[in-house]
PDB file of C-alpha atoms in Angstrom:
ATOM      1  CA  MET A   1      29.822 151.698  53.979  1.00  0.00           C
ATOM      2  CA  ARG A   2      28.186 151.314  50.540  1.00  0.00           C
ATOM      3  CA  ILE A   3      30.982 150.939  47.991  1.00  0.00           C
ATOM      4  CA  LEU A   4      30.563 150.966  44.215  1.00  0.00           C
ATOM      5  CA  LEU A   5      33.354 148.854  42.748  1.00  0.00           C
ATOM      6  CA  THR A   6      33.977 148.980  39.007  1.00  0.00           C
ATOM      7  CA  GLY A   7      35.742 146.059  37.351  1.00  0.00           C
ATOM      8  CA  GLY A   8      34.805 143.770  40.216  1.00  0.00           C
ATOM      9  CA  ALA A   9      34.670 140.665  38.035  1.00  0.00           C
ATOM     10  CA  GLY A  10      38.333 141.092  37.133  1.00  0.00           C
ATOM     11  CA  PHE A  11      41.347 139.571  38.844  1.00  0.00           C
ATOM     12  CA  ILE A  12      42.124 142.354  41.332  1.00  0.00           C
ATOM     13  CA  GLY A  13      38.532 143.577  41.484  1.00  0.00           C
ATOM     14  CA  SER A  14      37.117 140.230  42.593  1.00  0.00           C
ATOM     15  CA  ALA A  15      39.770 139.977  45.324  1.00  0.00           C
ATOM     16  CA  LEU A  16      38.861 143.462  46.546  1.00  0.00           C
ATOM     17  CA  THR A  17      35.143 142.630  46.450  1.00  0.00           C
ATOM     18  CA  ARG A  18      35.691 139.640  48.735  1.00  0.00           C
ATOM     19  CA  GLU A  19      37.923 141.668  51.066  1.00  0.00           C
ATOM     20  CA  LEU A  20      35.413 144.504  51.411  1.00  0.00           C
ATOM     21  CA  LEU A  21      32.529 142.116  52.085  1.00  0.00           C
ATOM     22  CA  ALA A  22      34.632 140.330  54.714  1.00  0.00           C
ATOM     23  CA  ARG A  23      35.097 143.706  56.435  1.00  0.00           C
ATOM     24  CA  GLY A  24      31.350 144.274  56.617  1.00  0.00           C
ATOM     25  CA  HIS A  25      30.883 146.723  53.751  1.00  0.00           C
ATOM     26  CA  GLU A  26      28.072 146.647  51.202  1.00  0.00           C
ATOM     27  CA  VAL A  27      29.431 146.273  47.659  1.00  0.00           C
ATOM     28  CA  ARG A  28      27.836 146.758  44.273  1.00  0.00           C
ATOM     29  CA  VAL A  29      30.019 145.585  41.394  1.00  0.00           C
ATOM     30  CA  LEU A  30      29.755 147.347  38.043  1.00  0.00           C
ATOM     31  CA  ASP A  31      31.418 145.354  35.279  1.00  0.00           C
ATOM     32  CA  LEU A  32      30.948 145.022  31.527  1.00  0.00           C
ATOM     33  CA  LEU A  33      32.236 141.418  31.569  1.00  0.00           C
ATOM     34  CA  THR A  34      34.686 141.838  28.706  1.00  0.00           C
ATOM     35  CA  TYR A  35      37.344 139.188  27.993  1.00  0.00           C
ATOM     36  CA  ALA A  36      39.066 139.628  31.374  1.00  0.00           C
ATOM     37  CA  GLY A  37      35.927 139.990  33.480  1.00  0.00           C
ATOM     38  CA  VAL A  38      34.717 136.571  34.562  1.00  0.00           C
ATOM     39  CA  ALA A  39      31.375 136.245  36.309  1.00  0.00           C
ATOM     40  CA  ALA A  40      32.539 132.960  37.873  1.00  0.00           C
ATOM     41  CA  SER A  41      35.053 134.952  39.936  1.00  0.00           C
ATOM     42  CA  LEU A  42      32.110 136.275  41.951  1.00  0.00           C
ATOM     43  CA  ALA A  43      29.801 133.237  41.854  1.00  0.00           C
ATOM     44  CA  GLU A  44      30.520 132.330  45.471  1.00  0.00           C
ATOM     45  CA  LEU A  45      29.106 135.703  46.566  1.00  0.00           C
ATOM     46  CA  GLU A  46      25.653 135.231  45.070  1.00  0.00           C
ATOM     47  CA  GLY A  47      23.097 135.167  47.841  1.00  0.00           C
ATOM     48  CA  ASP A  48      25.115 137.486  50.077  1.00  0.00           C
ATOM     49  CA  PRO A  49      22.698 140.334  50.922  1.00  0.00           C
ATOM     50  CA  ALA A  50      25.597 142.811  51.039  1.00  0.00           C
ATOM     51  CA  TYR A  51      26.626 142.022  47.449  1.00  0.00           C
ATOM     52  CA  SER A  52      24.983 143.012  44.180  1.00  0.00           C
ATOM     53  CA  PHE A  53      26.066 143.124  40.543  1.00  0.00           C
ATOM     54  CA  VAL A  54      25.151 145.204  37.519  1.00  0.00           C
ATOM     55  CA  ARG A  55      26.498 144.714  34.016  1.00  0.00           C
ATOM     56  CA  ALA A  56      27.279 148.112  32.519  1.00  0.00           C
ATOM     57  CA  ASP A  57      29.918 150.077  30.631  1.00  0.00           C
ATOM     58  CA  THR A  58      31.791 152.733  32.626  1.00  0.00           C
ATOM     59  CA  ALA A  59      31.983 154.857  29.461  1.00  0.00           C
ATOM     60  CA  ASP A  60      28.170 154.960  29.211  1.00  0.00           C
ATOM     61  CA  PRO A  61      27.067 158.045  31.202  1.00  0.00           C
ATOM     62  CA  ILE A  62      23.390 157.057  31.258  1.00  0.00           C
ATOM     63  CA  ALA A  63      24.094 153.582  32.639  1.00  0.00           C
ATOM     64  CA  VAL A  64      26.571 154.910  35.198  1.00  0.00           C
ATOM     65  CA  ALA A  65      24.163 157.614  36.367  1.00  0.00           C
ATOM     66  CA  ALA A  66      21.460 154.976  36.862  1.00  0.00           C
ATOM     67  CA  VAL A  67      23.765 152.868  39.040  1.00  0.00           C
ATOM     68  CA  PHE A  68      24.721 155.854  41.197  1.00  0.00           C
ATOM     69  CA  ALA A  69      21.097 156.931  41.591  1.00  0.00           C
ATOM     70  CA  ASP A  70      19.959 153.458  42.628  1.00  0.00           C
ATOM     71  CA  PHE A  71      22.848 152.461  44.898  1.00  0.00           C
ATOM     72  CA  ARG A  72      23.820 155.875  46.351  1.00  0.00           C
ATOM     73  CA  PRO A  73      27.452 154.891  47.042  1.00  0.00           C
ATOM     74  CA  GLU A  74      29.369 156.301  49.976  1.00  0.00           C
ATOM     75  CA  ALA A  75      32.672 155.530  48.209  1.00  0.00           C
ATOM     76  CA  VAL A  76      33.857 154.441  44.763  1.00  0.00           C
ATOM     77  CA  ALA A  77      36.667 152.002  43.982  1.00  0.00           C
ATOM     78  CA  HIS A  78      37.477 152.315  40.280  1.00  0.00           C
ATOM     79  CA  LEU A  79      39.290 149.271  38.889  1.00  0.00           C
ATOM     80  CA  ALA A  80      37.563 148.799  35.523  1.00  0.00           C
ATOM     81  CA  ALA A  81      40.252 149.057  32.848  1.00  0.00           C
ATOM     82  CA  GLU A  82      41.823 147.504  29.809  1.00  0.00           C
ATOM     83  CA  THR A  83      45.197 146.315  31.112  1.00  0.00           C
ATOM     84  CA  HIS A  84      47.207 144.278  28.593  1.00  0.00           C
ATOM     85  CA  VAL A  85      50.179 145.984  26.914  1.00  0.00           C
ATOM     86  CA  ASP A  86      50.184 143.809  23.762  1.00  0.00           C
ATOM     87  CA  ARG A  87      46.440 144.304  23.258  1.00  0.00           C
ATOM     88  CA  SER A  88      46.906 148.060  23.588  1.00  0.00           C
ATOM     89  CA  ILE A  89      49.453 147.999  20.761  1.00  0.00           C
ATOM     90  CA  ASP A  90      47.068 146.085  18.510  1.00  0.00           C
ATOM     91  CA  GLY A  91      44.060 148.287  19.324  1.00  0.00           C
ATOM     92  CA  PRO A  92      44.682 151.508  21.288  1.00  0.00           C
ATOM     93  CA  ALA A  93      41.195 152.970  20.778  1.00  0.00           C
ATOM     94  CA  VAL A  94      39.422 150.670  23.218  1.00  0.00           C
ATOM     95  CA  PHE A  95      42.027 151.506  25.882  1.00  0.00           C
ATOM     96  CA  VAL A  96      41.374 155.211  25.454  1.00  0.00           C
ATOM     97  CA  ARG A  97      37.608 154.684  25.631  1.00  0.00           C
ATOM     98  CA  THR A  98      37.636 152.476  28.724  1.00  0.00           C
ATOM     99  CA  ASN A  99      40.557 153.888  30.666  1.00  0.00           C
ATOM    100  CA  VAL A 100      40.204 157.591  29.844  1.00  0.00           C
ATOM    101  CA  VAL A 101      36.570 158.221  28.889  1.00  0.00           C
ATOM    102  CA  GLY A 102      35.295 155.664  31.416  1.00  0.00           C
ATOM    103  CA  THR A 103      37.235 157.366  34.206  1.00  0.00           C
ATOM    104  CA  GLN A 104      35.910 160.800  33.198  1.00  0.00           C
ATOM    105  CA  VAL A 105      32.316 159.518  33.244  1.00  0.00           C
ATOM    106  CA  LEU A 106      32.783 158.043  36.724  1.00  0.00           C
ATOM    107  CA  LEU A 107      34.467 161.185  38.028  1.00  0.00           C
ATOM    108  CA  ASP A 108      31.603 163.353  36.801  1.00  0.00           C
ATOM    109  CA  GLN A 109      29.002 161.150  38.466  1.00  0.00           C
ATOM    110  CA  ALA A 110      31.027 160.805  41.678  1.00  0.00           C
ATOM    111  CA  LEU A 111      31.391 164.580  41.820  1.00  0.00           C
ATOM    112  CA  ALA A 112      27.635 165.094  41.465  1.00  0.00           C
ATOM    113  CA  THR A 113      27.015 162.502  44.178  1.00  0.00           C
ATOM    114  CA  TRP A 114      29.588 164.009  46.553  1.00  0.00           C
ATOM    115  CA  ARG A 115      28.268 167.541  46.079  1.00  0.00           C
ATOM    116  CA  ALA A 116      24.797 166.385  47.136  1.00  0.00           C
ATOM    117  CA  LEU A 117      26.130 164.998  50.438  1.00  0.00           C
ATOM    118  CA  SER A 118      26.502 166.850  53.701  1.00  0.00           C
ATOM    119  CA  GLY A 119      28.042 166.392  57.117  1.00  0.00           C
ATOM    120  CA  GLN A 120      29.867 163.162  57.898  1.00  0.00           C
ATOM    121  CA  ALA A 121      28.817 161.501  54.630  1.00  0.00           C
ATOM    122  CA  ARG A 122      30.569 164.241  52.674  1.00  0.00           C
ATOM    123  CA  GLU A 123      33.666 163.983  54.855  1.00  0.00           C
ATOM    124  CA  VAL A 124      34.164 160.231  54.438  1.00  0.00           C
ATOM    125  CA  PHE A 125      33.356 159.961  50.713  1.00  0.00           C
ATOM    126  CA  ARG A 126      36.323 158.773  48.635  1.00  0.00           C
ATOM    127  CA  PHE A 127      37.003 158.104  44.947  1.00  0.00           C
ATOM    128  CA  LEU A 128      39.794 155.501  44.810  1.00  0.00           C
ATOM    129  CA  HIS A 129      41.388 155.134  41.388  1.00  0.00           C
ATOM    130  CA  VAL A 130      43.440 151.951  41.031  1.00  0.00           C
ATOM    131  CA  SER A 131      46.263 152.466  38.551  1.00  0.00           C
ATOM    132  CA  THR A 132      49.619 150.870  37.719  1.00  0.00           C
ATOM    133  CA  ASP A 133      53.312 151.565  38.140  1.00  0.00           C
ATOM    134  CA  GLU A 134      53.671 151.228  34.352  1.00  0.00           C
ATOM    135  CA  VAL A 135      52.749 154.917  34.127  1.00  0.00           C
ATOM    136  CA  PHE A 136      56.272 155.582  35.423  1.00  0.00           C
ATOM    137  CA  GLY A 137      57.981 153.800  32.511  1.00  0.00           C
ATOM    138  CA  SER A 138      60.928 151.449  32.949  1.00  0.00           C
ATOM    139  CA  LEU A 139      63.498 151.145  35.707  1.00  0.00           C
ATOM    140  CA  GLY A 140      67.153 150.492  35.123  1.00  0.00           C
ATOM    141  CA  GLU A 141      69.004 147.616  36.737  1.00  0.00           C
ATOM    142  CA  GLU A 142      68.494 149.182  40.167  1.00  0.00           C
ATOM    143  CA  GLY A 143      66.021 151.470  41.885  1.00  0.00           C
ATOM    144  CA  ARG A 144      62.323 151.492  42.610  1.00  0.00           C
ATOM    145  CA  PHE A 145      59.257 153.539  41.822  1.00  0.00           C
ATOM    146  CA  SER A 146      57.657 155.715  44.470  1.00  0.00           C
ATOM    147  CA  GLU A 147      54.803 158.180  44.832  1.00  0.00           C
ATOM    148  CA  ILE A 148      57.014 160.943  43.407  1.00  0.00           C
ATOM    149  CA  SER A 149      58.359 159.052  40.386  1.00  0.00           C
ATOM    150  CA  PRO A 150      57.950 161.085  37.170  1.00  0.00           C
ATOM    151  CA  TYR A 151      55.436 159.854  34.614  1.00  0.00           C
ATOM    152  CA  ASP A 152      57.000 158.287  31.528  1.00  0.00           C
ATOM    153  CA  PRO A 153      54.488 155.853  29.926  1.00  0.00           C
ATOM    154  CA  ARG A 154      55.925 153.571  27.223  1.00  0.00           C
ATOM    155  CA  SER A 155      52.818 151.897  25.705  1.00  0.00           C
ATOM    156  CA  PRO A 156      49.263 152.887  24.728  1.00  0.00           C
ATOM    157  CA  TYR A 157      48.070 151.020  27.834  1.00  0.00           C
ATOM    158  CA  ALA A 158      50.418 152.914  30.147  1.00  0.00           C
ATOM    159  CA  ALA A 159      49.589 156.213  28.433  1.00  0.00           C
ATOM    160  CA  SER A 160      45.850 155.643  28.884  1.00  0.00           C
ATOM    161  CA  LYS A 161      46.329 154.886  32.583  1.00  0.00           C
ATOM    162  CA  ALA A 162      48.581 157.929  32.989  1.00  0.00           C
ATOM    163  CA  ALA A 163      45.870 160.053  31.384  1.00  0.00           C
ATOM    164  CA  SER A 164      43.262 158.678  33.779  1.00  0.00           C
ATOM    165  CA  ASP A 165      45.558 159.392  36.748  1.00  0.00           C
ATOM    166  CA  HIS A 166      45.848 163.000  35.607  1.00  0.00           C
ATOM    167  CA  LEU A 167      42.076 163.299  35.258  1.00  0.00           C
ATOM    168  CA  VAL A 168      41.614 162.023  38.815  1.00  0.00           C
ATOM    169  CA  ARG A 169      44.105 164.565  40.159  1.00  0.00           C
ATOM    170  CA  ALA A 170      42.436 167.329  38.141  1.00  0.00           C
ATOM    171  CA  TRP A 171      38.981 166.536  39.554  1.00  0.00           C
ATOM    172  CA  GLY A 172      40.530 166.657  43.011  1.00  0.00           C
ATOM    173  CA  HIS A 173      42.311 169.981  42.513  1.00  0.00           C
ATOM    174  CA  THR A 174      39.675 171.716  40.391  1.00  0.00           C
ATOM    175  CA  PHE A 175      36.468 170.527  42.019  1.00  0.00           C
ATOM    176  CA  GLY A 176      37.617 169.354  45.443  1.00  0.00           C
ATOM    177  CA  LEU A 177      36.486 165.761  44.912  1.00  0.00           C
ATOM    178  CA  PRO A 178      38.235 163.617  47.590  1.00  0.00           C
ATOM    179  CA  THR A 179      40.307 161.364  45.329  1.00  0.00           C
ATOM    180  CA  ILE A 180      42.996 158.771  46.014  1.00  0.00           C
ATOM    181  CA  ILE A 181      45.304 157.110  43.472  1.00  0.00           C
ATOM    182  CA  SER A 182      46.975 153.736  43.889  1.00  0.00           C
ATOM    183  CA  ASN A 183      49.870 152.705  41.628  1.00  0.00           C
ATOM    184  CA  CYS A 184      50.631 149.003  42.052  1.00  0.00           C
ATOM    185  CA  SER A 185      53.274 146.652  40.753  1.00  0.00           C
ATOM    186  CA  ASN A 186      52.583 143.315  39.039  1.00  0.00           C
ATOM    187  CA  ASN A 187      49.936 141.207  40.770  1.00  0.00           C
ATOM    188  CA  TYR A 188      49.713 137.421  40.927  1.00  0.00           C
ATOM    189  CA  GLY A 189      47.425 134.935  42.602  1.00  0.00           C
ATOM    190  CA  PRO A 190      44.169 132.979  42.247  1.00  0.00           C
ATOM    191  CA  ARG A 191      41.802 133.731  39.338  1.00  0.00           C
ATOM    192  CA  GLN A 192      44.378 135.610  37.271  1.00  0.00           C
ATOM    193  CA  PHE A 193      43.667 135.802  33.543  1.00  0.00           C
ATOM    194  CA  PRO A 194      45.760 133.098  31.833  1.00  0.00           C
ATOM    195  CA  GLU A 195      47.505 135.443  29.370  1.00  0.00           C
ATOM    196  CA  LYS A 196      49.507 137.021  32.204  1.00  0.00           C
ATOM    197  CA  LEU A 197      53.103 135.931  32.837  1.00  0.00           C
ATOM    198  CA  ILE A 198      52.847 133.672  35.904  1.00  0.00           C
ATOM    199  CA  PRO A 199      49.722 131.770  34.746  1.00  0.00           C
ATOM    200  CA  THR A 200      51.295 131.417  31.297  1.00  0.00           C
ATOM    201  CA  MET A 201      54.466 129.913  32.765  1.00  0.00           C
ATOM    202  CA  ILE A 202      52.548 127.537  35.049  1.00  0.00           C
ATOM    203  CA  LEU A 203      50.209 126.311  32.315  1.00  0.00           C
ATOM    204  CA  ARG A 204      53.013 125.797  29.789  1.00  0.00           C
ATOM    205  CA  ALA A 205      55.122 123.960  32.384  1.00  0.00           C
ATOM    206  CA  LEU A 206      52.208 121.665  33.245  1.00  0.00           C
ATOM    207  CA  ARG A 207      51.835 120.859  29.541  1.00  0.00           C
ATOM    208  CA  GLY A 208      55.555 120.188  29.173  1.00  0.00           C
ATOM    209  CA  GLU A 209      56.022 123.107  26.776  1.00  0.00           C
ATOM    210  CA  THR A 210      58.956 125.500  26.486  1.00  0.00           C
ATOM    211  CA  LEU A 211      58.830 128.609  28.661  1.00  0.00           C
ATOM    212  CA  PRO A 212      58.940 131.959  26.821  1.00  0.00           C
ATOM    213  CA  VAL A 213      61.558 134.547  27.734  1.00  0.00           C
ATOM    214  CA  TYR A 214      60.773 138.254  27.484  1.00  0.00           C
ATOM    215  CA  GLY A 215      63.581 140.218  25.838  1.00  0.00           C
ATOM    216  CA  ASP A 216      66.998 138.969  26.926  1.00  0.00           C
ATOM    217  CA  GLY A 217      65.719 137.564  30.227  1.00  0.00           C
ATOM    218  CA  GLY A 218      67.376 140.298  32.267  1.00  0.00           C
ATOM    219  CA  ASN A 219      64.216 142.141  33.318  1.00  0.00           C
ATOM    220  CA  VAL A 220      63.540 142.473  37.034  1.00  0.00           C
ATOM    221  CA  ARG A 221      59.957 142.680  38.302  1.00  0.00           C
ATOM    222  CA  ASP A 222      58.336 143.260  41.676  1.00  0.00           C
ATOM    223  CA  TRP A 223      55.433 140.874  42.328  1.00  0.00           C
ATOM    224  CA  LEU A 224      52.522 141.661  44.628  1.00  0.00           C
ATOM    225  CA  PHE A 225      50.149 138.960  45.899  1.00  0.00           C
ATOM    226  CA  VAL A 226      46.657 140.017  44.887  1.00  0.00           C
ATOM    227  CA  GLU A 227      45.070 139.448  48.300  1.00  0.00           C
ATOM    228  CA  ASP A 228      47.738 141.626  49.945  1.00  0.00           C
ATOM    229  CA  HIS A 229      46.919 144.281  47.356  1.00  0.00           C
ATOM    230  CA  ALA A 230      43.192 143.980  48.129  1.00  0.00           C
ATOM    231  CA  ARG A 231      43.874 144.554  51.833  1.00  0.00           C
ATOM    232  CA  ALA A 232      45.886 147.672  51.020  1.00  0.00           C
ATOM    233  CA  LEU A 233      43.110 149.038  48.793  1.00  0.00           C
ATOM    234  CA  ALA A 234      40.456 148.366  51.422  1.00  0.00           C
ATOM    235  CA  ASP A 235      42.551 150.305  53.938  1.00  0.00           C
ATOM    236  CA  MET A 236      42.896 153.230  51.512  1.00  0.00           C
ATOM    237  CA  LEU A 237      39.127 153.542  51.160  1.00  0.00           C
ATOM    238  CA  VAL A 238      38.638 154.171  54.881  1.00  0.00           C
ATOM    239  CA  ARG A 239      42.010 155.609  55.946  1.00  0.00           C
ATOM    240  CA  GLY A 240      43.459 157.205  52.814  1.00  0.00           C
ATOM    241  CA  GLY A 241      43.822 160.958  52.671  1.00  0.00           C
ATOM    242  CA  PRO A 242      42.169 162.983  49.889  1.00  0.00           C
ATOM    243  CA  GLY A 243      44.698 163.956  47.260  1.00  0.00           C
ATOM    244  CA  TRP A 244      47.136 161.245  48.264  1.00  0.00           C
ATOM    245  CA  ALA A 245      48.760 158.698  45.973  1.00  0.00           C
ATOM    246  CA  TYR A 246      50.054 155.354  47.226  1.00  0.00           C
ATOM    247  CA  ALA A 247      52.650 153.126  45.549  1.00  0.00           C
ATOM    248  CA  VAL A 248      51.899 149.501  46.434  1.00  0.00           C
ATOM    249  CA  GLY A 249      54.491 146.770  45.885  1.00  0.00           C
ATOM    250  CA  GLY A 250      55.385 143.315  47.070  1.00  0.00           C
ATOM    251  CA  VAL A 251      58.598 144.442  48.780  1.00  0.00           C
ATOM    252  CA  ALA A 252      58.541 147.004  51.612  1.00  0.00           C
ATOM    253  CA  GLY A 253      58.971 150.422  50.071  1.00  0.00           C
ATOM    254  CA  ALA A 254      59.123 149.059  46.536  1.00  0.00           C
ATOM    255  CA  SER A 255      56.899 149.269  43.507  1.00  0.00           C
TER     256      SER A 255
END
């Protein structure tokens, strides 16, 4: 299967790229290489005939259309996003542009591509939108998120991802595009951007520095190993049902 993967130079995206290639798929990564997209995350794949890379902005309809026309994807995995809560508070506009407008541009192009297909190719086409459980807001001391949790975003980042989730559902209901949404919990693992919690703690500990505490230290988080997440996403692309949403967490049944 030819899979267009946006945000493939990012932490989760690079893990998914490697997983899809290992399963025998052909992958073209589309990434703008902003602060969190690191070309070195994919350096080991250069020379693989099933892998290719194009630097482009998902919010640029001309660039996105060119990629679709050249690659003719049989599925799309959309991971390109601005993802840091604190950065979204300092500058919400870029989150709206990337996460909302970028998703709309991809949906429009995916819809045009899907409509031009026929037979088996039309049946197997999928648009997988990789989102976050932060769209559901905050849990109390107990409980867990699920696929039916109500949306309650608490930051510009979460609101922009919630908006993109709603766009994906709308393109599915209105136009029939076979869409899938994944809402994951916190990821950790190799190649994670150092501003995230676990890399921050490890690096500060190695330097002998004090370890920061968020709030009063009472927060509880579910942690998902990034390569486990990549395997789940790869399964969704070939086995996921159109219109379905999947909550993915590190604990069975949790997110």
